[in-house]
Coordinates of C-alpha atoms and ligand atoms in Angstrom, one line a residue:
X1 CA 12.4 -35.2 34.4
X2 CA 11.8 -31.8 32.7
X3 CA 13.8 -29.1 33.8
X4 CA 13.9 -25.4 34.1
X5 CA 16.9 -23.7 31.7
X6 CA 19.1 -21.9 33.4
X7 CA 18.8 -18.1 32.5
X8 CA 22.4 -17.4 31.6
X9 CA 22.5 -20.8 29.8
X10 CA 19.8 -19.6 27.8
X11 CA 21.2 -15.9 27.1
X12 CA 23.8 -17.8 25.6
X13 CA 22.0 -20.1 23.9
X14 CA 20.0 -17.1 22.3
X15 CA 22.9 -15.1 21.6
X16 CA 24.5 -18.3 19.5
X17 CA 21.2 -19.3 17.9
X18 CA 20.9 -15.5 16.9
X19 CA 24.2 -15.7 15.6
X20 CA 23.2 -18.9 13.5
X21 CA 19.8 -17.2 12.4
X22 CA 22.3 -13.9 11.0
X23 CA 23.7 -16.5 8.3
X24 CA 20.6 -17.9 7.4
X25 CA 20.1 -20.8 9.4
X26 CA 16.8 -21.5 11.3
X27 CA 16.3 -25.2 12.2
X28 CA 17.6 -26.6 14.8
X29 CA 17.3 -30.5 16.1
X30 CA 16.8 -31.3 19.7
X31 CA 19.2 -34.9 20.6
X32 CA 16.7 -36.3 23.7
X33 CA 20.4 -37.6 25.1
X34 CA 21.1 -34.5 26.3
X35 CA 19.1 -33.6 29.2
X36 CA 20.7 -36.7 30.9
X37 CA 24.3 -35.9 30.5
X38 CA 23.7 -32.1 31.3
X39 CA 22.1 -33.6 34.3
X40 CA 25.5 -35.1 35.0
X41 CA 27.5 -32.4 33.9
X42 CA 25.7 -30.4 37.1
X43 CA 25.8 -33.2 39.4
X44 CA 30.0 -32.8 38.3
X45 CA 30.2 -29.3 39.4
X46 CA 30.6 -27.2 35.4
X47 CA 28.7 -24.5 34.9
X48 CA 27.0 -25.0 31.8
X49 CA 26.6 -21.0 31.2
X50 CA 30.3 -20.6 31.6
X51 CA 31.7 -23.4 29.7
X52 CA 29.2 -22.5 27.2
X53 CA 30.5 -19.0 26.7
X54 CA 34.3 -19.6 27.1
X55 CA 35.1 -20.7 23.5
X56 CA 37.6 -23.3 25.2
X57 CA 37.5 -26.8 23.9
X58 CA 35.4 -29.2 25.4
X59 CA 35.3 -33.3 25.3
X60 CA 32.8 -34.2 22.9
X61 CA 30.3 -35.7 25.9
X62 CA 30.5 -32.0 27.3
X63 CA 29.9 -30.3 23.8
X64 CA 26.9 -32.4 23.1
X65 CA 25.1 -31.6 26.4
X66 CA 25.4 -27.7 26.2
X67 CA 24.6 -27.7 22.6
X68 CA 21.1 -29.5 22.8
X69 CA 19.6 -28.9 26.2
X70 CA 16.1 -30.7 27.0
X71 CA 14.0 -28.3 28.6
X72 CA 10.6 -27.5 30.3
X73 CA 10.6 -24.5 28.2
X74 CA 11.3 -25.2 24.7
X75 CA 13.7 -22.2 23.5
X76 CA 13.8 -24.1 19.8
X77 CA 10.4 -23.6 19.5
X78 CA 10.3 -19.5 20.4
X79 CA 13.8 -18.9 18.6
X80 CA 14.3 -21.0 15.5
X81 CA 11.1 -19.4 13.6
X82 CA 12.0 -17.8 11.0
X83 CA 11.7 -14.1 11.0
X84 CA 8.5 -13.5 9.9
X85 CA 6.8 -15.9 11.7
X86 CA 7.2 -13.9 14.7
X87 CA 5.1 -11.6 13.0
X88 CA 0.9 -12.6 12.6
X89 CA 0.5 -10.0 9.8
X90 CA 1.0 -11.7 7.1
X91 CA 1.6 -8.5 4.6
X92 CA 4.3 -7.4 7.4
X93 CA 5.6 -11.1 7.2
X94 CA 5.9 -10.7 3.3
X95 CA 7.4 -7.6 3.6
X96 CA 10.1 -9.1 6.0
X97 CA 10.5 -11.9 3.3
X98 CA 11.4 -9.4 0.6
X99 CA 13.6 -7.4 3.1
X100 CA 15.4 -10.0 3.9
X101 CA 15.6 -11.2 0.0
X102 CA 17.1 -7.3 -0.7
X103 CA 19.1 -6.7 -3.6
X104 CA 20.0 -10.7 -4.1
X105 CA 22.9 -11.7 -5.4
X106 CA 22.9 -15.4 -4.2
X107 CA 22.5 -17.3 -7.6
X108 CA 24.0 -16.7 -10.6
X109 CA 20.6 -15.1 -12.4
X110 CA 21.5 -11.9 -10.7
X111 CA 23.8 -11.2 -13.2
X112 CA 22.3 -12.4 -16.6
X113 CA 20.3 -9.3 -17.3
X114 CA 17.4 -9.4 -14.8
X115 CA 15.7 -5.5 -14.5
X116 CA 14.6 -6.8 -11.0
X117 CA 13.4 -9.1 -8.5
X118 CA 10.2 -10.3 -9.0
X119 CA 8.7 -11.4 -5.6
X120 CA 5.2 -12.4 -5.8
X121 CA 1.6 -10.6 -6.0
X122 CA -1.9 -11.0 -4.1
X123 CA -3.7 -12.0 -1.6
X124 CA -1.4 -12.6 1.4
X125 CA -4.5 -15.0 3.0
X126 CA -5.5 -16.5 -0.2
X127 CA -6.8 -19.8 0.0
X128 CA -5.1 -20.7 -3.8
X129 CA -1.6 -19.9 -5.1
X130 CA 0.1 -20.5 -8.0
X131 CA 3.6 -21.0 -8.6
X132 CA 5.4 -20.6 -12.1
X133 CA 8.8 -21.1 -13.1
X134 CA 10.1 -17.6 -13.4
X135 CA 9.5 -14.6 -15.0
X136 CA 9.7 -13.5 -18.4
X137 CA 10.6 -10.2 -20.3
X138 CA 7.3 -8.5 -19.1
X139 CA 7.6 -9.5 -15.6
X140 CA 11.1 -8.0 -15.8
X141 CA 10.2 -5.3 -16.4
X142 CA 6.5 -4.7 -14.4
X143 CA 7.9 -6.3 -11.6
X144 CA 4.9 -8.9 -11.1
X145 CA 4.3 -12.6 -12.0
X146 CA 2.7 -13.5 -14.7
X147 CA 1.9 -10.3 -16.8
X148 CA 2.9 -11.1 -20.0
X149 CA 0.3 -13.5 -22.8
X150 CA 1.1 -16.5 -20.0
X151 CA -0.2 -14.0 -17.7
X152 CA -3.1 -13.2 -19.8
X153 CA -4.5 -16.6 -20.1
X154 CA -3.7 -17.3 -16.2
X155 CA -5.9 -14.8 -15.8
X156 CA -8.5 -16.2 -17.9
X157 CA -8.3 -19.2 -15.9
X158 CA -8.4 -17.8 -12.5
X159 CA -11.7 -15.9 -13.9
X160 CA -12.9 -19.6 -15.2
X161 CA -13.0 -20.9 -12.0
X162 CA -15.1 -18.1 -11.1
X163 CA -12.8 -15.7 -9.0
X164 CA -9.8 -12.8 -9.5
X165 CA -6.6 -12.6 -9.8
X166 CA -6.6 -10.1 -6.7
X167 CA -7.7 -13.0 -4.8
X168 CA -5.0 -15.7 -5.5
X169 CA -1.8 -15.5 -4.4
X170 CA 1.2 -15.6 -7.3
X171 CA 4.7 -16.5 -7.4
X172 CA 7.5 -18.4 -8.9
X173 CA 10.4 -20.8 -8.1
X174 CA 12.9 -18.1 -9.2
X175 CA 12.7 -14.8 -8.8
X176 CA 14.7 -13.0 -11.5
X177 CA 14.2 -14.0 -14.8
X178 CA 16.4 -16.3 -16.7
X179 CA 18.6 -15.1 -20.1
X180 CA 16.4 -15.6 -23.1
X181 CA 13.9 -17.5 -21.3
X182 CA 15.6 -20.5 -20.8
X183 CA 15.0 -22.7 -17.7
X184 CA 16.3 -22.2 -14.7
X185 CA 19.1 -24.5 -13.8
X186 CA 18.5 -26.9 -10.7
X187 CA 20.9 -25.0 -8.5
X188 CA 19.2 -21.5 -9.1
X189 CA 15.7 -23.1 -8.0
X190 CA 17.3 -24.6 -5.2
X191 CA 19.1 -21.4 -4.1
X192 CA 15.7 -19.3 -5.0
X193 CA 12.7 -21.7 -3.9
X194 CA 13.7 -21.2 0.2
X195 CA 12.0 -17.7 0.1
X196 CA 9.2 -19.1 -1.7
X197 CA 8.6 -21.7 0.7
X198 CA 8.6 -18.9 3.3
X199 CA 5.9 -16.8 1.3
X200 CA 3.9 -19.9 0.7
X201 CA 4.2 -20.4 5.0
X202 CA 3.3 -17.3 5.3
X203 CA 0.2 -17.1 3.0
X204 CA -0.9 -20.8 4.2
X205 CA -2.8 -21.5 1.2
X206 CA -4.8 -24.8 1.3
X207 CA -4.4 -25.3 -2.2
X208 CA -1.4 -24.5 -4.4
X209 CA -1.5 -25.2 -8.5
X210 CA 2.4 -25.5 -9.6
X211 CA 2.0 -24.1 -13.3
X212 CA 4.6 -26.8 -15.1
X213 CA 7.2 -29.3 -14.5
X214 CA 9.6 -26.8 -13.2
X215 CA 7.4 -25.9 -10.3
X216 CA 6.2 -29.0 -10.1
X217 CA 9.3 -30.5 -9.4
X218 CA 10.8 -28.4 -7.3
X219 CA 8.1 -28.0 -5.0
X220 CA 7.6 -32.1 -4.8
X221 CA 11.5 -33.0 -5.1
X222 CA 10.1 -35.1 -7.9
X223 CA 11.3 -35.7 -11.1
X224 CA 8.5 -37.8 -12.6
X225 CA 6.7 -36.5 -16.1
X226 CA 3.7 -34.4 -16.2
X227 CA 1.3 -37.3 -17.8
X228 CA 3.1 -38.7 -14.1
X229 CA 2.4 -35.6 -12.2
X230 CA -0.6 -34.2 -12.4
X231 CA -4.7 -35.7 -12.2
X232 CA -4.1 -35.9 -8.7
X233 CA -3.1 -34.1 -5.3
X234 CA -0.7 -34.3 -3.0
X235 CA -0.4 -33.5 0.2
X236 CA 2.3 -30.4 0.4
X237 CA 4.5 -28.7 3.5
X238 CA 7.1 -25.7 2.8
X239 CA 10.4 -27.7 2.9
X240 CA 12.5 -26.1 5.7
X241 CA 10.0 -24.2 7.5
X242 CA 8.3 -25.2 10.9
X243 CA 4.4 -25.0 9.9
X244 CA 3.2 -25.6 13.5
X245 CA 3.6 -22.4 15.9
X246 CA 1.6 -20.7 18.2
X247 CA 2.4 -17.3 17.1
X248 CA -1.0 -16.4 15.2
X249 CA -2.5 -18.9 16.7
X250 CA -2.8 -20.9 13.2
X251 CA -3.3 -24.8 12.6
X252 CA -2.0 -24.5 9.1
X253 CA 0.3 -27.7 8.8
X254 CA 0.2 -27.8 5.1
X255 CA -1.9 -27.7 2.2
X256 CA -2.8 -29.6 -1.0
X257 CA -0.9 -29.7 -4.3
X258 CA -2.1 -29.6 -7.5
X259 CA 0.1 -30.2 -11.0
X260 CA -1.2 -28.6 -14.8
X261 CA 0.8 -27.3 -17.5
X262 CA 2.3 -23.8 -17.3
X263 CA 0.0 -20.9 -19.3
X264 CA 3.0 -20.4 -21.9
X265 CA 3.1 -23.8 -22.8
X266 CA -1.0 -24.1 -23.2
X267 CA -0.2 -21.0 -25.4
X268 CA 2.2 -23.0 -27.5
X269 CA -0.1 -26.3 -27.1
X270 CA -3.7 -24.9 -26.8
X271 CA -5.1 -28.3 -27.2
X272 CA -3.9 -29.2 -23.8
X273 CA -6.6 -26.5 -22.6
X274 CA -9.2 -29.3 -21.5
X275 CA -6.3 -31.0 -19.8
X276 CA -5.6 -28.0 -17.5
X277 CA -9.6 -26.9 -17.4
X278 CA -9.8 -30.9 -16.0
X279 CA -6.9 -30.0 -13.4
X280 CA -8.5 -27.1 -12.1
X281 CA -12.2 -28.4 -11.5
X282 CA -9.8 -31.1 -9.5
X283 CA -8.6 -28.1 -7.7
X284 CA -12.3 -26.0 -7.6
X285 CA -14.2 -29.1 -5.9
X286 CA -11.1 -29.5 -3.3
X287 CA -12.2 -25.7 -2.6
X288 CA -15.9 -26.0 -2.5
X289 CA -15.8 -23.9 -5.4
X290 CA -18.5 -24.0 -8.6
X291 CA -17.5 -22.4 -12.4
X292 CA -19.5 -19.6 -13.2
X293 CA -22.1 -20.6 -16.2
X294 CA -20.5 -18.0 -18.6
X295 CA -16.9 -19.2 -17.8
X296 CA -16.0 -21.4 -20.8
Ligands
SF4_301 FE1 18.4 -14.3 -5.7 FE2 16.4 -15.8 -6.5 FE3 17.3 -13.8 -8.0 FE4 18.8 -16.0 -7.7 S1 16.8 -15.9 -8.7 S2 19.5 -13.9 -7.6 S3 18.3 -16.5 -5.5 S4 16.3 -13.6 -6.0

């Protein structure tokens, strides 16, 4: 039967899942076990609260109970958000991304030359993002995605499909940009892409185009070929992040993914034009949106 957590078992609960959140970890699993042997637990006469709080060393059957507590009242669901998801401003939420991003130094890229961090630009509600791989000399040193000639003829694109680049949301798998523009190594996207997935739970696009293999794989934890990966969608949620809350009162469980080359390479390749236009009518009739007459 549901029950009713106790309020000191649930200060300290707080205060340890707090303590958890401080070095970066926010997801916690609920063992259904539990309630049963913290049932027992009472029925034996130990304070949960106490033994909870006294740092002494408890059998295992003990541990277990007062570390996973089924409750009327889930605390997981209130606590283990992320940060910004207490928020329902999403520019606020952003903002609380990049604070909590601050002067990073958790991959190597943060010392191999990078001017600064290059977080992400746009619409915080837009309905399409774009991910790239990471920024380049000009994004160094503007500080924004995509600003450079790849940047020019993203822009082009966006305008193709009949819309701004105010009105898309863009970002990139790593934040600071890589030594001579080399690609970024598996561990620095894995290290970098968390905050992404944040901004992209935050934004709660329903459609996002990953610009290349590099995004393209690390968003999908696939490692197939482009010819593989893109011409069709797939159906995307921000690895690590609990979509479904009642804090803004959103239903956003997800969106669709979509896969076409990255602008630089279209620049080095510009037969492969068609091939993208293709991928993004995909993408415009998923939207319900129609190309402008004028746009090619
Ligand atoms: Fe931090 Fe990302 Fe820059 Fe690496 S690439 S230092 S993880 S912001």
């Amino acid at each position: 039967m549901p029950r009713t957590l106790d309020p000191e078992l649930r200060r300290a609960l707080a205060v340890r899942i707090h303590y958890y959140n401080e070095m970066g970890i926010y997801d916690f699993y609920r063992r259904p076990l539990a309630a049963e042997v913290l049932i027992s637990l009472e029925e034996e006469g130990i304070d949960s609260g106490q033994a909870l709080e006294s740092g002494e060393p408890m059998s295992p059957r003990k541990a277990a109970a007062l570390a996973v507590p089924v409750v009327e009242e889930n605390i997981f669901e209130v606590i283990a958000l992320k940060p910004e998801q207490k928020v329902s401003d999403p520019v606020k939420a952003l903002k609380i991304i990049r604070e909590d991003l601050g002067d990073c130094t958790r991959c190597a890229l943060h010392k191999q030359g990078r001017k600064q961090i290059v977080f992400g630009v746009g619409d915080p509600k837009a309905e399409l993002m774009f991910v790239g791989e990471g920024p380049g000399a000009d994004e160094d040193i503007q500080g924004e995605p995509f600003v450079g000639r790849a940047g020019q003829l993203l822009n082009n694109m966006i305008k193709a499909m009949g819309i701004e680049r105010e009105q898309v949301y863009i970002a990139n798998i790593v934040k600071c940009r890589p030594p001579g523009n080399r690609q970024p190594e598996r561990d620095e996207c894995d290290t970098c892409s968390p905050f992404l997935m944040r901004q992209i739970a935050v934004v709660k696009p329903k459609v996002i185009v990953a610009l290349g293999a590099t995004a393209a794989k690390t968003l999908l934890a696939m490692s197939s070929s482009m010819m593989q990966l893109r011409g069709r969608f797939y159906d995307f949620k921000p690895a690590g992040i609990r979509t479904h809350h009642h804090i803004d009162d959103s239903d956003w469980d997800g969106c669709k993914l979509a896969v076409t080359y990255h602008p630089a390479f279209l620049l080095r390749d510009p037969r492969q034009k068609g091939e993208a236009w293709k991928d993004l009518q995909m993408v415009m009739k998923e939207l319900g949106m129609k190309a402008p007459k004028t746009s090619r």
